[in-house]
mmCIF file of C-alpha atoms and ligand atoms in Angstrom:
data_model
loop_
_atom_site.group_PDB
_atom_site.id
_atom_site.type_symbol
_atom_site.label_atom_id
_atom_site.label_comp_id
_atom_site.label_asym_id
_atom_site.label_seq_id
_atom_site.Cartn_x
_atom_site.Cartn_y
_atom_site.Cartn_z
ATOM 1 C CA UNK A 29 0.000 0.000 0.000
ATOM 2 C CA UNK A 30 1.089 3.602 -0.576
ATOM 3 C CA UNK A 31 1.302 5.491 2.704
ATOM 4 C CA UNK A 32 2.735 8.572 4.356
ATOM 5 C CA UNK A 33 4.135 8.545 7.881
ATOM 6 C CA UNK A 34 5.137 11.442 10.117
ATOM 7 C CA UNK A 35 5.909 12.163 13.761
ATOM 8 C CA UNK A 36 7.031 14.850 16.150
ATOM 9 C CA UNK A 37 10.002 14.322 18.482
ATOM 10 C CA UNK A 38 7.753 12.382 20.897
ATOM 11 C CA UNK A 39 7.102 9.778 18.228
ATOM 12 C CA UNK A 40 10.414 9.934 16.397
ATOM 13 C CA UNK A 41 11.832 6.638 17.587
ATOM 14 C CA UNK A 42 8.648 4.644 17.039
ATOM 15 C CA UNK A 43 8.170 6.222 13.609
ATOM 16 C CA UNK A 44 11.573 4.877 12.563
ATOM 17 C CA UNK A 45 10.726 1.407 13.844
ATOM 18 C CA UNK A 46 7.346 1.367 12.099
ATOM 19 C CA UNK A 47 8.812 2.745 8.883
ATOM 20 C CA UNK A 48 11.372 -0.074 8.753
ATOM 21 C CA UNK A 49 8.685 -2.717 9.371
ATOM 22 C CA UNK A 50 6.324 -1.182 6.820
ATOM 23 C CA UNK A 51 8.989 -1.117 4.109
ATOM 24 C CA UNK A 52 10.070 -4.643 5.002
ATOM 25 C CA UNK A 53 6.434 -5.702 4.551
ATOM 26 C CA UNK A 54 6.467 -4.210 1.040
ATOM 27 C CA UNK A 55 4.578 -0.956 1.599
ATOM 28 C CA UNK A 56 5.589 2.167 -0.306
ATOM 29 C CA UNK A 57 5.994 4.697 2.490
ATOM 30 C CA UNK A 58 6.862 8.380 2.294
ATOM 31 C CA UNK A 59 8.554 9.718 5.440
ATOM 32 C CA UNK A 60 7.419 13.312 6.066
ATOM 33 C CA UNK A 61 9.642 13.793 9.120
ATOM 34 C CA UNK A 62 10.529 14.744 11.734
ATOM 35 C CA UNK A 63 14.067 13.607 11.046
ATOM 36 C CA UNK A 64 15.666 14.051 14.474
ATOM 37 C CA UNK A 65 14.778 13.879 18.160
ATOM 38 C CA UNK A 66 14.883 17.685 18.426
ATOM 39 C CA UNK A 67 11.716 19.255 19.846
ATOM 40 C CA UNK A 68 9.067 20.051 17.216
ATOM 41 C CA UNK A 69 5.361 20.935 17.070
ATOM 42 C CA UNK A 70 3.082 17.992 16.270
ATOM 43 C CA UNK A 71 0.443 20.035 14.359
ATOM 44 C CA UNK A 72 3.006 20.913 11.673
ATOM 45 C CA UNK A 73 3.402 17.237 10.800
ATOM 46 C CA UNK A 74 -0.244 16.338 11.270
ATOM 47 C CA UNK A 75 -1.362 19.094 8.896
ATOM 48 C CA UNK A 76 1.162 18.180 6.189
ATOM 49 C CA UNK A 77 0.130 14.535 6.214
ATOM 50 C CA UNK A 78 -3.605 15.238 6.557
ATOM 51 C CA UNK A 79 -3.525 17.713 3.655
ATOM 52 C CA UNK A 80 -1.967 15.012 1.483
ATOM 53 C CA UNK A 81 -4.542 12.409 2.507
ATOM 54 C CA UNK A 82 -7.387 14.880 1.934
ATOM 55 C CA UNK A 83 -6.152 15.767 -1.581
ATOM 56 C CA UNK A 84 -5.478 12.137 -2.536
ATOM 57 C CA UNK A 85 -1.671 12.316 -2.624
ATOM 58 C CA UNK A 86 -1.650 9.368 -0.194
ATOM 59 C CA UNK A 87 -4.644 7.113 0.319
ATOM 60 C CA UNK A 88 -3.739 6.638 3.981
ATOM 61 C CA UNK A 89 -1.310 7.886 6.586
ATOM 62 C CA UNK A 90 0.167 7.126 9.990
ATOM 63 C CA UNK A 91 1.054 9.766 12.595
ATOM 64 C CA UNK A 92 3.104 9.184 15.735
ATOM 65 C CA UNK A 93 3.534 11.489 18.714
ATOM 66 C CA UNK A 94 3.871 10.919 22.452
ATOM 67 C CA UNK A 95 0.246 9.845 22.892
ATOM 68 C CA UNK A 96 -1.222 10.036 19.384
ATOM 69 C CA UNK A 97 -3.790 12.484 20.743
ATOM 70 C CA UNK A 98 -2.507 15.804 19.418
ATOM 71 C CA UNK A 99 -1.889 14.294 16.000
ATOM 72 C CA UNK A 100 -5.455 12.959 15.802
ATOM 73 C CA UNK A 101 -7.011 16.251 16.888
ATOM 74 C CA UNK A 102 -5.024 18.227 14.314
ATOM 75 C CA UNK A 103 -5.512 15.745 11.449
ATOM 76 C CA UNK A 104 -9.260 15.650 12.026
ATOM 77 C CA UNK A 105 -9.489 19.382 11.292
ATOM 78 C CA UNK A 106 -9.145 18.482 7.595
ATOM 79 C CA UNK A 107 -12.294 17.714 5.615
ATOM 80 C CA UNK A 108 -12.276 14.128 4.417
ATOM 81 C CA UNK A 109 -9.770 12.980 7.016
ATOM 82 C CA UNK A 110 -10.952 10.398 9.530
ATOM 83 C CA UNK A 111 -8.088 10.004 11.993
ATOM 84 C CA UNK A 112 -8.220 7.484 14.826
ATOM 85 C CA UNK A 113 -5.954 7.234 17.826
ATOM 86 C CA UNK A 114 -5.680 3.506 18.566
ATOM 87 C CA UNK A 115 -3.893 1.536 21.255
ATOM 88 C CA UNK A 116 -5.524 -1.828 20.571
ATOM 89 C CA UNK A 117 -5.954 -3.992 17.506
ATOM 90 C CA UNK A 118 -9.751 -4.360 17.812
ATOM 91 C CA UNK A 119 -10.355 -0.608 17.620
ATOM 92 C CA UNK A 120 -7.843 -0.276 14.797
ATOM 93 C CA UNK A 121 -9.587 -2.965 12.722
ATOM 94 C CA UNK A 122 -13.115 -1.720 13.456
ATOM 95 C CA UNK A 123 -12.093 1.853 12.619
ATOM 96 C CA UNK A 124 -11.423 0.577 9.117
ATOM 97 C CA UNK A 125 -14.399 -1.766 8.804
ATOM 98 C CA UNK A 126 -17.061 0.624 10.128
ATOM 99 C CA UNK A 127 -15.577 4.135 9.971
ATOM 100 C CA UNK A 128 -13.321 3.923 6.908
ATOM 101 C CA UNK A 129 -10.547 5.639 8.883
ATOM 102 C CA UNK A 130 -7.795 6.926 6.638
ATOM 103 C CA UNK A 131 -5.276 8.127 9.222
ATOM 104 C CA UNK A 132 -4.009 6.131 12.202
ATOM 105 C CA UNK A 133 -2.299 7.807 15.118
ATOM 106 C CA UNK A 134 -0.311 5.978 17.782
ATOM 107 C CA UNK A 135 1.603 7.068 20.881
ATOM 108 C CA UNK A 136 5.235 6.187 21.441
ATOM 109 C CA UNK A 137 4.812 6.842 25.175
ATOM 110 C CA UNK A 138 1.770 4.564 25.283
ATOM 111 C CA UNK A 139 2.683 1.517 23.191
ATOM 112 C CA UNK A 140 5.797 -0.586 22.946
ATOM 113 C CA UNK A 141 7.046 -1.232 19.416
ATOM 114 C CA UNK A 142 5.586 -4.760 19.316
ATOM 115 C CA UNK A 143 2.022 -3.740 20.126
ATOM 116 C CA UNK A 144 2.319 -0.615 17.972
ATOM 117 C CA UNK A 145 3.187 -2.824 15.002
ATOM 118 C CA UNK A 146 0.238 -5.127 15.746
ATOM 119 C CA UNK A 147 -2.072 -2.093 15.854
ATOM 120 C CA UNK A 148 -0.656 -0.767 12.565
ATOM 121 C CA UNK A 149 -0.977 -4.219 10.945
ATOM 122 C CA UNK A 150 -4.605 -4.623 12.089
ATOM 123 C CA UNK A 151 -5.388 -1.168 10.708
ATOM 124 C CA UNK A 152 -3.677 -1.863 7.375
ATOM 125 C CA UNK A 153 -5.420 -5.208 6.973
ATOM 126 C CA UNK A 154 -8.872 -3.870 7.895
ATOM 127 C CA UNK A 155 -11.187 -3.182 4.981
ATOM 128 C CA UNK A 156 -14.162 -0.827 4.991
ATOM 129 C CA UNK A 157 -17.257 -3.022 4.971
ATOM 130 C CA UNK A 158 -19.194 -0.483 2.938
ATOM 131 C CA UNK A 159 -22.861 -1.298 2.600
ATOM 132 C CA UNK A 160 -25.733 1.144 2.979
ATOM 133 C CA UNK A 161 -25.578 1.655 6.737
ATOM 134 C CA UNK A 162 -21.834 2.266 7.154
ATOM 135 C CA UNK A 163 -21.622 4.357 3.998
ATOM 136 C CA UNK A 164 -24.545 6.509 5.172
ATOM 137 C CA UNK A 165 -23.002 7.025 8.615
ATOM 138 C CA UNK A 166 -19.547 7.857 7.282
ATOM 139 C CA UNK A 167 -21.089 10.336 4.828
ATOM 140 C CA UNK A 168 -22.791 12.089 7.778
ATOM 141 C CA UNK A 169 -19.441 12.723 9.515
ATOM 142 C CA UNK A 170 -18.512 15.730 7.400
ATOM 143 C CA UNK A 171 -20.040 18.960 8.744
ATOM 144 C CA UNK A 172 -22.843 20.319 6.567
HETATM 145 C C1 RB5 B 23 5.180 16.325 23.080
HETATM 146 O O1 RB5 B 23 5.735 16.511 24.344
HETATM 147 C C2 RB5 B 23 3.791 15.706 23.187
HETATM 148 O O2 RB5 B 23 2.931 16.632 23.751
HETATM 149 C C3 RB5 B 23 3.306 15.249 21.841
HETATM 150 O O3 RB5 B 23 4.197 14.315 21.326
HETATM 151 C C4 RB5 B 23 1.945 14.573 21.808
HETATM 152 O O4 RB5 B 23 1.868 13.564 22.759
HETATM 153 C C5 RB5 B 23 0.798 15.469 21.819
HETATM 154 O O5 RB5 B 23 -0.373 15.033 21.793
#
């Protein structure tokens, strides 16, 4: 799958670990930074990635910060972006099947690399179920 990934300093280490695993698994991943452990502002990275998901540059994206919370809040300010902050595989999978989430956020200070990878894998493998009821509900998410 084609993906973008980004983090702030709080997610820098986990981003590198996930990026390596994603590429090893055959995904085509663009790394939007940050590129060092120096302090940065998470919205800068969330907005860059979310803009690209919203305009179709990347079908899906992964954001990593300390908790995943700030990244999700910022990414969800973009129309068409459905970002979910997940710490378990069930929520990650269901966010795809029922909510058609297109951005996953995870927290380096919350998850170890093993569980983070399981969460990412569950999210990548999850497929939107579609159908009238889920499609109707997802279409109602955007403010009118
Ligand atoms: C940075 O200290 C931290 O606030 C950030 O990585 C993230 O957890 C924000 O939600």
